[in-house]
Short mmCIF file of C-alpha atoms in Angstrom, two decimals:
data_model
loop_
_atom_site.label_atom_id
_atom_site.label_comp_id
_atom_site.label_asym_id
_atom_site.label_seq_id
_atom_site.Cartn_x
_atom_site.Cartn_y
_atom_site.Cartn_z
CA MET A 23 -49.58 -31.83 83.60
CA ALA A 24 -49.90 -31.56 79.81
CA ARG A 25 -46.80 -32.30 77.86
CA SER A 26 -45.89 -30.83 74.58
CA SER A 27 -46.72 -33.20 71.74
CA LEU A 28 -44.17 -35.42 70.10
CA TYR A 29 -43.79 -33.25 66.97
CA GLN A 30 -43.28 -30.17 69.13
CA GLN A 31 -40.46 -31.88 70.96
CA VAL A 32 -38.78 -32.71 67.60
CA ALA A 33 -39.37 -29.15 66.36
CA SER A 34 -37.90 -27.79 69.64
CA GLU A 35 -34.67 -29.86 69.26
CA LEU A 36 -34.22 -28.70 65.73
CA ARG A 37 -34.90 -25.10 66.69
CA ARG A 38 -32.33 -25.25 69.37
CA ALA A 39 -29.87 -26.67 66.89
CA ILE A 40 -30.57 -23.75 64.48
CA TYR A 41 -30.46 -21.02 67.22
CA SER A 42 -27.24 -22.47 68.66
CA GLY A 43 -25.62 -22.42 65.25
CA GLU A 44 -25.13 -26.15 65.05
CA PHE A 45 -26.99 -25.72 61.73
CA GLY A 46 -25.94 -22.43 60.31
CA PRO A 47 -27.62 -20.28 57.52
CA GLY A 48 -27.83 -22.17 54.34
CA ASP A 49 -26.98 -25.55 55.89
CA GLN A 50 -28.89 -28.59 54.90
CA ILE A 51 -30.65 -30.27 57.84
CA PRO A 52 -31.10 -34.08 58.15
CA THR A 53 -33.64 -35.76 55.78
CA GLU A 54 -37.03 -36.95 56.95
CA THR A 55 -35.72 -40.52 57.12
CA GLU A 56 -32.73 -39.50 59.25
CA LEU A 57 -34.94 -37.49 61.53
CA MET A 58 -37.36 -40.44 61.85
CA ASP A 59 -34.48 -42.78 62.82
CA GLY A 60 -32.81 -40.20 65.01
CA HIS A 61 -35.92 -39.43 67.06
CA GLN A 62 -37.72 -42.73 66.68
CA VAL A 63 -40.83 -41.09 65.37
CA SER A 64 -43.14 -41.43 62.35
CA ARG A 65 -42.70 -39.56 59.03
CA ASN A 66 -45.92 -37.69 59.90
CA THR A 67 -44.44 -36.40 63.21
CA VAL A 68 -41.29 -35.29 61.36
CA ARG A 69 -43.35 -33.51 58.73
CA LEU A 70 -45.36 -31.69 61.40
CA ALA A 71 -42.24 -30.55 63.09
CA LEU A 72 -40.66 -29.29 59.90
CA GLY A 73 -43.94 -27.58 59.01
CA GLU A 74 -43.77 -25.67 62.34
CA LEU A 75 -40.17 -24.47 61.68
CA GLU A 76 -41.10 -23.55 58.15
CA ASN A 77 -43.97 -21.41 59.42
CA GLU A 78 -41.59 -19.63 61.76
CA GLY A 79 -39.41 -18.71 58.80
CA LEU A 80 -36.43 -20.75 60.07
CA ILE A 81 -36.17 -23.30 57.39
CA LEU A 82 -36.95 -23.75 53.67
CA ARG A 83 -38.14 -27.05 52.20
CA MET A 84 -37.18 -27.52 48.56
CA ARG A 85 -38.77 -30.35 46.68
CA ARG A 86 -36.16 -33.08 45.81
CA ARG A 87 -33.39 -30.92 47.19
CA GLY A 88 -33.95 -31.21 50.91
CA THR A 89 -34.50 -28.82 53.80
CA PHE A 90 -32.27 -25.91 54.47
CA VAL A 91 -31.72 -23.29 57.21
CA ARG A 92 -32.86 -19.98 55.82
CA GLU A 93 -30.01 -17.54 55.03
CA ARG A 94 -31.62 -14.58 56.64
CA ARG A 95 -33.85 -14.00 59.68
CA PRO A 96 -36.73 -11.63 59.07
CA LEU A 97 -35.72 -7.96 59.03
CA LEU A 98 -36.82 -6.30 62.29
CA MET A 99 -38.68 -3.09 61.59
CA ARG A 100 -39.27 -0.56 64.43
CA PRO A 101 -41.84 1.96 63.17
CA GLN A 102 -41.27 4.06 66.28
CA ASP A 103 -37.70 4.91 65.20
CA GLU A 104 -39.01 7.49 62.80
CA LEU A 105 -40.46 9.43 65.70
CA LEU A 106 -37.27 9.64 67.73
CA PRO A 107 -36.43 13.20 68.86
CA ARG A 108 -34.30 15.13 66.38
CA GLY A 109 -31.33 15.58 68.71
CA ASP A 110 -30.90 11.86 68.82
CA SER A 111 -27.50 10.75 67.72
CA ARG A 112 -28.96 8.40 65.13
CA PRO A 113 -29.76 9.89 61.83
CA ARG A 114 -33.48 10.07 61.09
CA PHE A 115 -33.64 7.58 58.28
CA ASP A 116 -36.93 5.89 57.65
CA SER A 117 -37.22 2.67 59.73
CA PHE A 118 -36.42 0.47 56.75
CA VAL A 119 -33.15 1.98 55.97
CA PHE A 120 -32.25 2.14 59.67
CA ALA A 121 -33.12 -1.52 60.13
CA VAL A 122 -31.08 -2.71 57.17
CA THR A 123 -28.01 -0.65 57.90
CA SER A 124 -28.12 -1.64 61.60
CA GLU A 125 -27.62 -5.26 60.42
CA GLY A 126 -24.67 -4.25 58.30
CA ARG A 127 -26.57 -4.97 55.08
CA GLN A 128 -26.84 -2.80 52.05
CA ALA A 129 -30.10 -0.92 51.34
CA ASP A 130 -30.87 0.44 47.91
CA GLN A 131 -34.05 1.65 46.24
CA ASN A 132 -35.51 2.62 42.91
CA ILE A 133 -37.75 5.74 43.13
CA GLU A 134 -40.42 6.73 40.71
CA VAL A 135 -42.32 10.00 41.31
CA GLN A 136 -45.82 10.55 39.89
CA ILE A 137 -48.57 13.16 40.18
CA VAL A 138 -51.85 11.23 40.49
CA GLN A 139 -55.49 11.25 41.36
CA PRO A 140 -55.01 9.11 44.46
CA PRO A 141 -56.86 5.88 44.85
CA GLU A 142 -60.01 6.10 46.93
CA ASP A 143 -58.59 4.77 50.18
CA ILE A 144 -55.57 7.05 49.98
CA ALA A 145 -57.69 10.11 49.08
CA THR A 146 -59.92 9.32 52.10
CA ARG A 147 -56.87 9.14 54.40
CA LEU A 148 -55.37 12.36 53.00
CA GLU A 149 -58.81 14.07 53.27
CA LEU A 150 -58.66 14.92 49.47
CA VAL A 151 -61.91 13.28 48.46
CA GLU A 152 -64.27 16.13 48.26
CA ASP A 153 -62.21 18.50 46.08
CA ARG A 154 -60.67 15.57 44.15
CA ALA A 155 -57.21 17.15 44.76
CA LEU A 156 -54.07 15.66 43.34
CA ALA A 157 -51.31 13.90 45.25
CA VAL A 158 -47.65 13.27 44.64
CA VAL A 159 -46.64 9.67 45.07
CA ARG A 160 -43.04 8.54 45.57
CA ARG A 161 -43.01 4.82 44.68
CA ARG A 162 -40.01 2.94 45.99
CA LEU A 163 -38.99 -0.59 45.30
CA ARG A 164 -36.39 -1.41 47.93
CA PHE A 165 -33.51 -3.86 47.83
CA VAL A 166 -31.42 -5.56 50.51
CA ASP A 167 -28.03 -6.77 49.31
CA GLY A 168 -29.27 -6.35 45.72
CA GLN A 169 -32.46 -8.48 46.19
CA PRO A 170 -36.00 -6.98 45.85
CA TYR A 171 -37.25 -6.77 49.40
CA ASN A 172 -40.36 -4.57 49.78
CA THR A 173 -42.25 -1.63 48.32
CA ASN A 174 -43.20 1.68 49.89
CA ASP A 175 -45.44 4.22 48.22
CA SER A 176 -45.59 7.58 49.97
CA TYR A 177 -48.46 9.97 49.03
CA PHE A 178 -48.40 13.74 49.75
CA PRO A 179 -51.05 16.37 48.96
CA LEU A 180 -49.74 18.12 45.88
CA LYS A 181 -50.68 21.55 47.13
CA LEU A 182 -48.47 21.17 50.12
CA VAL A 183 -45.34 19.90 48.37
CA SER A 184 -45.53 21.20 44.79
CA ASP A 185 -42.62 23.58 45.14
CA SER A 186 -40.30 21.13 46.96
CA GLU A 187 -37.85 18.33 46.24
CA ILE A 188 -40.66 15.90 47.01
CA VAL A 189 -42.03 16.25 43.44
CA ARG A 190 -38.62 15.73 41.80
CA PRO A 191 -37.43 12.20 40.99
CA GLY A 192 -34.50 10.76 42.86
CA ASP A 193 -33.51 10.14 46.46
CA ILE A 194 -33.91 12.85 49.07
CA LYS A 195 -30.96 12.23 51.35
CA ARG A 196 -32.29 13.88 54.48
CA GLY A 197 -35.63 12.20 53.86
CA ALA A 198 -39.13 13.42 52.67
CA ASN A 199 -40.27 13.71 56.24
CA ARG A 200 -37.53 16.33 56.85
CA VAL A 201 -38.63 18.29 53.73
CA LEU A 202 -42.21 18.24 55.15
CA GLU A 203 -40.87 19.76 58.37
CA GLU A 204 -38.99 22.48 56.51
CA LEU A 205 -42.27 23.24 54.72
CA GLY A 206 -43.93 23.78 58.12
CA HIS A 207 -45.64 20.44 58.29
CA PRO A 208 -43.76 18.28 60.80
CA GLN A 209 -45.56 14.99 61.42
CA VAL A 210 -46.27 15.13 65.22
CA ARG A 211 -48.81 12.25 65.33
CA VAL A 212 -49.12 9.05 63.19
CA ILE A 213 -51.66 6.28 62.83
CA ASP A 214 -50.23 2.96 61.77
CA ASP A 215 -52.58 0.34 60.32
CA ILE A 216 -51.24 -3.24 59.95
CA SER A 217 -52.93 -6.02 58.09
CA ALA A 218 -51.95 -8.91 55.80
CA ARG A 219 -53.25 -10.60 52.63
CA MET A 220 -52.08 -12.60 49.64
CA PRO A 221 -50.03 -10.62 47.13
CA THR A 222 -51.40 -9.44 43.84
CA PRO A 223 -49.73 -11.03 40.78
CA ASP A 224 -48.02 -7.79 40.09
CA GLU A 225 -46.54 -7.77 43.69
CA SER A 226 -45.44 -11.38 43.39
CA ALA A 227 -43.52 -10.54 40.29
CA ARG A 228 -41.92 -7.27 41.49
CA LEU A 229 -40.96 -8.70 44.82
CA GLN A 230 -39.92 -12.14 43.42
CA LEU A 231 -42.19 -13.91 45.98
CA GLU A 232 -42.22 -17.62 46.41
CA PRO A 233 -45.68 -19.08 45.96
CA GLY A 234 -47.74 -19.02 49.13
CA THR A 235 -45.97 -16.07 50.71
CA PRO A 236 -48.47 -13.54 52.16
CA VAL A 237 -47.64 -9.84 52.48
CA VAL A 238 -47.95 -7.57 55.45
CA VAL A 239 -49.50 -4.26 54.45
CA TYR A 240 -48.34 -1.47 56.72
CA VAL A 241 -49.99 1.97 56.26
CA ARG A 242 -48.78 5.04 58.14
CA VAL A 243 -50.75 8.32 58.06
CA GLY A 244 -48.80 11.25 59.42
CA TYR A 245 -50.52 14.38 60.80
CA ASP A 246 -49.09 17.90 61.22
CA GLU A 247 -49.51 20.21 64.22
CA GLU A 248 -52.90 21.31 62.83
CA ASP A 249 -53.99 17.64 62.60
CA VAL A 250 -53.94 17.75 58.88
CA PRO A 251 -52.86 14.56 57.17
CA VAL A 252 -49.66 15.35 55.20
CA ARG A 253 -48.34 11.92 54.23
CA VAL A 254 -49.80 8.35 53.63
CA ALA A 255 -47.07 5.77 53.30
CA VAL A 256 -48.09 2.18 52.19
CA SER A 257 -45.50 -0.56 52.63
CA VAL A 258 -45.90 -3.95 51.12
CA LEU A 259 -43.73 -6.27 53.21
CA PRO A 260 -43.27 -9.98 52.17
CA ALA A 261 -44.32 -11.78 55.42
CA ASP A 262 -41.36 -14.24 55.39
CA LYS A 263 -38.81 -11.44 55.52
CA HIS A 264 -40.26 -8.88 57.91
CA LEU A 265 -41.09 -8.55 61.61
CA ILE A 266 -42.66 -5.40 62.93
CA ARG A 267 -41.97 -4.44 66.55
CA TYR A 268 -43.48 -1.85 68.86
CA GLU A 269 -42.45 -1.15 72.42
CA LEU A 270 -45.00 0.53 74.65
CA GLU A 271 -44.97 1.69 78.30
CA ARG A 272 -47.85 2.23 80.58
CA HIS A 273 -48.27 5.86 81.42
CA MET B 28 -49.62 13.81 34.91
CA ALA B 29 -50.09 10.08 35.48
CA ARG B 30 -53.72 8.90 35.56
CA SER B 31 -54.95 6.02 37.61
CA SER B 32 -55.46 3.11 35.20
CA LEU B 33 -58.77 1.93 33.89
CA TYR B 34 -59.20 -0.99 36.37
CA GLN B 35 -58.47 1.40 39.23
CA GLN B 36 -61.20 3.68 38.08
CA VAL B 37 -63.66 0.83 37.98
CA ALA B 38 -62.43 -0.42 41.36
CA SER B 39 -62.84 3.08 42.77
CA GLU B 40 -66.42 3.46 41.56
CA LEU B 41 -67.32 0.11 43.11
CA ARG B 42 -65.60 0.93 46.33
CA ARG B 43 -67.54 4.21 46.60
CA ALA B 44 -70.79 2.32 46.07
CA ILE B 45 -69.87 -0.05 48.84
CA TYR B 46 -68.71 2.64 51.28
CA SER B 47 -71.81 4.72 50.59
CA GLY B 48 -74.02 1.82 51.31
CA GLU B 49 -75.55 1.55 47.79
CA PHE B 50 -74.38 -2.05 48.04
CA GLY B 51 -74.80 -3.10 51.64
CA PRO B 52 -73.23 -6.12 53.46
CA GLY B 53 -74.26 -9.37 51.91
CA ASP B 54 -75.56 -7.70 48.70
CA GLN B 55 -74.59 -9.21 45.38
CA ILE B 56 -72.89 -6.80 43.06
CA PRO B 57 -73.29 -6.74 39.28
CA THR B 58 -71.88 -9.58 37.23
CA GLU B 59 -68.69 -9.32 35.28
CA THR B 60 -70.69 -8.88 32.02
CA GLU B 61 -72.95 -6.19 33.59
CA LEU B 62 -69.81 -4.33 34.77
CA MET B 63 -68.17 -4.69 31.29
CA ASP B 64 -71.24 -3.15 29.67
CA GLY B 65 -71.79 -0.54 32.35
CA HIS B 66 -68.13 0.72 32.20
CA GLN B 67 -67.41 -0.12 28.57
CA VAL B 68 -64.28 -2.10 29.63
CA SER B 69 -62.95 -5.49 28.95
CA ARG B 70 -63.44 -8.56 31.09
CA ASN B 71 -59.85 -8.48 32.11
CA THR B 72 -60.21 -4.89 33.41
CA VAL B 73 -63.27 -5.91 35.40
CA ARG B 74 -61.44 -8.85 36.89
CA LEU B 75 -58.51 -6.69 37.94
CA ALA B 76 -60.86 -4.27 39.59
CA LEU B 77 -62.70 -7.03 41.49
CA GLY B 78 -59.37 -8.57 42.45
CA GLU B 79 -58.35 -5.30 44.04
CA LEU B 80 -61.57 -5.03 46.10
CA GLU B 81 -61.25 -8.72 47.09
CA ASN B 82 -57.66 -8.09 48.43
CA GLU B 83 -59.04 -5.16 50.48
CA GLY B 84 -61.46 -7.53 52.07
CA LEU B 85 -64.52 -5.59 50.70
CA ILE B 86 -65.96 -8.35 48.55
CA LEU B 87 -66.06 -12.09 48.27
CA ARG B 88 -66.10 -13.83 44.91
CA MET B 89 -67.94 -17.15 44.99
CA ARG B 90 -67.53 -19.51 42.02
CA ARG B 91 -70.78 -19.81 40.06
CA ARG B 92 -72.67 -17.81 42.69
CA GLY B 93 -71.42 -14.33 42.01
CA THR B 94 -69.68 -11.50 43.92
CA PHE B 95 -70.91 -10.30 47.29
CA VAL B 96 -70.13 -7.45 49.71
CA ARG B 97 -68.57 -8.95 52.70
CA GLU B 98 -70.83 -9.02 55.78
CA ARG B 99 -68.16 -7.60 58.06
CA ARG B 100 -65.45 -5.17 57.97
CA PRO B 101 -62.20 -6.29 59.64
CA LEU B 102 -62.19 -5.89 63.44
CA LEU B 103 -60.11 -2.94 64.43
CA MET B 104 -57.77 -3.95 67.22
CA ARG B 105 -55.95 -1.32 69.29
CA PRO B 106 -53.29 -3.07 71.29
CA GLN B 107 -52.55 0.17 73.13
CA ASP B 108 -55.99 0.07 74.88
CA GLU B 109 -54.61 -2.50 77.38
CA LEU B 110 -52.18 -0.04 78.57
CA LEU B 111 -54.68 2.75 79.43
CA PRO B 112 -54.39 4.14 82.86
CA ARG B 113 -56.46 2.34 85.46
CA GLY B 114 -58.58 5.40 86.36
CA ASP B 115 -59.90 5.41 82.88
CA SER B 116 -63.67 5.09 82.63
CA ARG B 117 -63.44 2.18 80.26
CA PRO B 118 -63.02 -1.20 81.90
CA ARG B 119 -59.68 -2.86 81.29
CA PHE B 120 -60.68 -5.67 79.03
CA ASP B 121 -58.21 -7.06 76.70
CA SER B 122 -58.11 -5.24 73.43
CA PHE B 123 -60.16 -7.98 71.57
CA VAL B 124 -63.10 -7.95 73.91
CA PHE B 125 -62.97 -4.20 73.96
CA ALA B 126 -62.91 -3.97 70.13
CA VAL B 127 -65.77 -6.45 69.70
CA THR B 128 -68.04 -5.01 72.31
CA SER B 129 -67.33 -1.43 70.92
CA GLU B 130 -68.89 -2.56 67.73
CA GLY B 131 -72.00 -3.87 69.47
CA ARG B 132 -71.05 -7.46 68.70
CA GLN B 133 -71.05 -10.41 70.99
CA ALA B 134 -67.64 -11.80 72.20
CA ASP B 135 -67.34 -15.29 73.57
CA GLN B 136 -64.49 -17.59 74.26
CA ASN B 137 -63.54 -21.19 75.20
CA ILE B 138 -60.69 -21.31 77.61
CA GLU B 139 -58.47 -24.28 78.30
CA VAL B 140 -55.81 -24.07 80.90
CA GLN B 141 -52.70 -26.27 80.85
CA ILE B 142 -49.31 -26.50 82.62
CA VAL B 143 -46.70 -27.08 80.11
CA GLN B 144 -43.04 -27.10 79.27
CA PRO B 145 -43.36 -24.08 77.04
CA PRO B 146 -42.17 -24.28 73.39
CA GLU B 147 -38.71 -22.95 72.78
CA ASP B 148 -39.62 -19.53 71.48
CA ILE B 149 -41.99 -18.93 74.36
CA ALA B 150 -39.43 -20.18 76.92
CA THR B 151 -36.91 -17.79 75.43
CA ARG B 152 -39.22 -14.85 75.69
CA LEU B 153 -40.23 -15.79 79.28
CA GLU B 154 -36.53 -16.32 80.19
CA LEU B 155 -37.36 -19.84 81.37
CA VAL B 156 -34.89 -21.67 79.13
CA GLU B 157 -32.05 -22.25 81.53
CA ASP B 158 -33.94 -23.85 84.38
CA ARG B 159 -36.43 -25.44 82.04
CA ALA B 160 -39.18 -24.05 84.27
CA LEU B 161 -42.90 -24.67 83.64
CA ALA B 162 -45.51 -22.33 82.39
CA VAL B 163 -49.23 -21.99 82.65
CA VAL B 164 -50.91 -21.44 79.32
CA ARG B 165 -54.43 -20.19 79.05
CA ARG B 166 -55.57 -21.12 75.42
CA ARG B 167 -58.52 -19.27 74.17
CA LEU B 168 -60.59 -19.76 71.06
CA ARG B 169 -62.53 -16.67 70.62
CA PHE B 170 -65.93 -16.16 68.89
CA VAL B 171 -67.67 -13.14 67.51
CA ASP B 172 -71.41 -13.47 67.12
CA GLY B 173 -70.95 -17.24 67.53
CA GLN B 174 -68.35 -17.64 64.79
CA PRO B 175 -64.76 -18.69 65.48
CA TYR B 176 -62.62 -15.55 65.12
CA ASN B 177 -59.21 -15.91 66.49
CA THR B 178 -56.99 -17.67 69.01
CA ASN B 179 -55.05 -16.26 71.90
CA ASP B 180 -52.61 -18.30 74.03
CA SER B 181 -51.25 -16.51 77.05
CA TYR B 182 -48.30 -18.03 78.89
CA PHE B 183 -47.26 -17.13 82.44
CA PRO B 184 -44.27 -18.43 84.45
CA LEU B 185 -45.75 -21.16 86.77
CA LYS B 186 -43.79 -20.03 89.78
CA LEU B 187 -45.38 -16.56 89.65
CA VAL B 188 -48.98 -17.53 89.30
CA SER B 189 -49.31 -21.07 90.81
CA ASP B 190 -51.48 -19.89 93.78
CA SER B 191 -53.75 -17.62 91.71
CA GLU B 192 -56.85 -17.89 89.62
CA ILE B 193 -54.68 -18.01 86.57
CA VAL B 194 -54.03 -21.74 86.90
CA ARG B 195 -57.78 -22.49 87.31
CA PRO B 196 -59.93 -23.10 84.19
CA GLY B 197 -62.52 -20.64 83.32
CA ASP B 198 -62.90 -16.99 82.59
CA ILE B 199 -61.34 -14.39 84.88
CA LYS B 200 -63.82 -11.52 84.78
CA ARG B 201 -61.32 -8.80 85.73
CA GLY B 202 -58.66 -10.27 83.38
CA ALA B 203 -55.48 -12.14 84.00
CA ASN B 204 -53.48 -8.90 83.68
CA ARG B 205 -55.27 -7.59 86.74
CA VAL B 206 -54.45 -10.76 88.61
CA LEU B 207 -50.81 -10.31 87.74
CA GLU B 208 -51.06 -6.80 89.23
CA GLU B 209 -52.55 -8.10 92.42
CA LEU B 210 -49.59 -10.61 92.60
CA GLY B 211 -47.24 -7.70 92.48
CA HIS B 212 -46.35 -7.99 88.86
CA PRO B 213 -48.12 -5.21 86.87
CA GLN B 214 -46.99 -5.09 83.25
CA VAL B 215 -45.50 -1.66 82.85
CA ARG B 216 -43.80 -2.28 79.51
CA VAL B 217 -44.74 -4.44 76.58
CA ILE B 218 -43.00 -5.54 73.35
CA ASP B 219 -45.34 -6.32 70.48
CA ASP B 220 -44.11 -8.39 67.50
CA ILE B 221 -46.30 -8.59 64.48
CA SER B 222 -45.76 -10.92 61.51
CA ALA B 223 -47.83 -13.00 59.08
CA ARG B 224 -47.80 -16.47 57.59
CA MET B 225 -50.04 -19.06 56.09
CA PRO B 226 -52.07 -20.95 58.74
CA THR B 227 -51.26 -24.46 59.89
CA PRO B 228 -53.81 -27.16 58.89
CA ASP B 229 -54.86 -27.15 62.53
CA GLU B 230 -55.46 -23.48 62.55
CA SER B 231 -57.46 -23.60 59.32
CA ALA B 232 -59.76 -26.14 60.87
CA ARG B 233 -60.23 -24.41 64.21
CA LEU B 234 -60.74 -21.02 62.76
CA GLN B 235 -62.82 -22.29 59.77
CA LEU B 236 -60.54 -20.37 57.40
CA GLU B 237 -61.28 -20.06 53.69
CA PRO B 238 -58.46 -21.40 51.54
CA GLY B 239 -55.74 -18.78 50.84
CA THR B 240 -56.40 -16.70 53.97
CA PRO B 241 -53.15 -15.82 55.79
CA VAL B 242 -52.96 -15.20 59.52
CA VAL B 243 -51.39 -12.32 61.39
CA VAL B 244 -49.45 -13.48 64.30
CA TYR B 245 -49.30 -10.88 67.14
CA VAL B 246 -47.05 -11.70 70.11
CA ARG B 247 -47.01 -9.45 73.15
CA VAL B 248 -44.41 -9.85 75.90
CA GLY B 249 -45.28 -8.07 79.16
CA TYR B 250 -42.61 -6.97 81.66
CA ASP B 251 -43.10 -6.03 85.27
CA GLU B 252 -41.39 -3.14 87.18
CA GLU B 253 -38.19 -5.27 87.68
CA ASP B 254 -38.14 -5.85 83.90
CA VAL B 255 -38.94 -9.48 84.33
CA PRO B 256 -41.21 -11.04 81.57
CA VAL B 257 -44.37 -12.09 83.23
CA ARG B 258 -46.71 -12.92 80.34
CA VAL B 259 -46.36 -13.86 76.63
CA ALA B 260 -49.61 -13.72 74.63
CA VAL B 261 -49.66 -15.18 71.10
CA SER B 262 -52.71 -14.21 69.03
CA VAL B 263 -53.42 -15.86 65.71
CA LEU B 264 -55.66 -13.46 63.69
CA PRO B 265 -57.12 -14.38 60.38
CA ALA B 266 -55.93 -11.61 58.07
CA ASP B 267 -59.22 -11.07 56.38
CA LYS B 268 -61.01 -10.27 59.65
CA HIS B 269 -58.48 -8.09 61.56
CA LEU B 270 -56.82 -4.70 61.31
CA ILE B 271 -54.21 -3.67 64.01
CA ARG B 272 -53.85 0.02 64.73
CA TYR B 273 -51.27 2.00 66.73
CA GLU B 274 -51.29 5.65 67.32
CA LEU B 275 -48.04 7.31 68.15
CA GLU B 276 -46.94 10.84 68.97
CA ARG B 277 -43.61 12.40 68.59
CA HIS B 278 -42.12 13.24 71.96
#
């Protein structure tokens, strides 16, 4: 029988102490030397164990200051929530607002609305390439409890939405998706593409990312009943602060 | 009307040349100086444009050697394929093998089977924490066309699978999921968690990652008809080589 290695055992004990609340959010955990003495292991083993917990987003190692339990667990996003039937008792927020408010935290956003020649990849997804048609983009920088958290840029074909609230700056309380429905273009099918990469310098600055934090890029294309793409939403999610979850059943 | 910025226009023209095949996989694209002259823009604008294409995984910039179109597009993974009905004409491979072979590429893997005390997070997901029960893990390092591509570690509760092929080393042609079905534990519901982080040093070495390449961590927990977790599969997917896609319909 294979046994988990020594550093995994140390990581496991620390993990249990964090999950159990013995070390709460923001608490400093023992120093490397204390952990070496406590577990009778080498400094290298302690560092491997801490590296594992850091990768999991549980702790933050700060040079010269020590190691701390992260204040916040990653935000759990459920992209399927946006597709819930309308009669559902929960309001149809987008999944970000829903996830944040479900945790009792405060969601805010800055919205900027532009009419643009969409970038090539967006134009391709919106099937606007051939006639070089314009799109409306609603660019959102989102905050949780006042801190920049992620960005979401939603593109709509201008010809579909030019007479609606979607082209006007400011929040749409009932959501842009609801406006699309009222315009006769409910999104009945979506394709979600998920990838990750390092942030651009601009993203690092806007989202106040710590060095070495990758971003998850989540792109949703929504199609109406005629299978016409009516919305492309690009979310840039700092990887240390987000977890995306899908639940599927076998049919 | 807002116009896309200069560097986005340069990026867009290069992108079109790559998608159209004018620059094919492995081709060198013009130097910074040539692009500056050709587009009448500054070096900074050219660098921003190339940075954008690099982030999209389309090109690779190699110090002193120049800029090249990447050989391969990211592998498109469709985690829903594993849940297709059994009568479907396509064999029920796991989604990785299915994705690779769909592209006419060669999929191979090394499999190592161990019986372990599962790490805390896996034990929690398999609901094995309280009785500290053992798990079987099938660790796979997967190759595409002979190159290391990703890893997949699948954990099963030992008590469920101890008399089956799952504990024996080597490939299971019809798939471990099928063996679970034969044991009376078909996975009828799954929860998929997707996140990203920087790789561990060990992952960088095994997967031969270029510096600065994050990994997507994709964890699937499968539940049987009694809602008992019967499998936890952890995939570590280099972010430059993978794209995960879900398709959802409104019910």
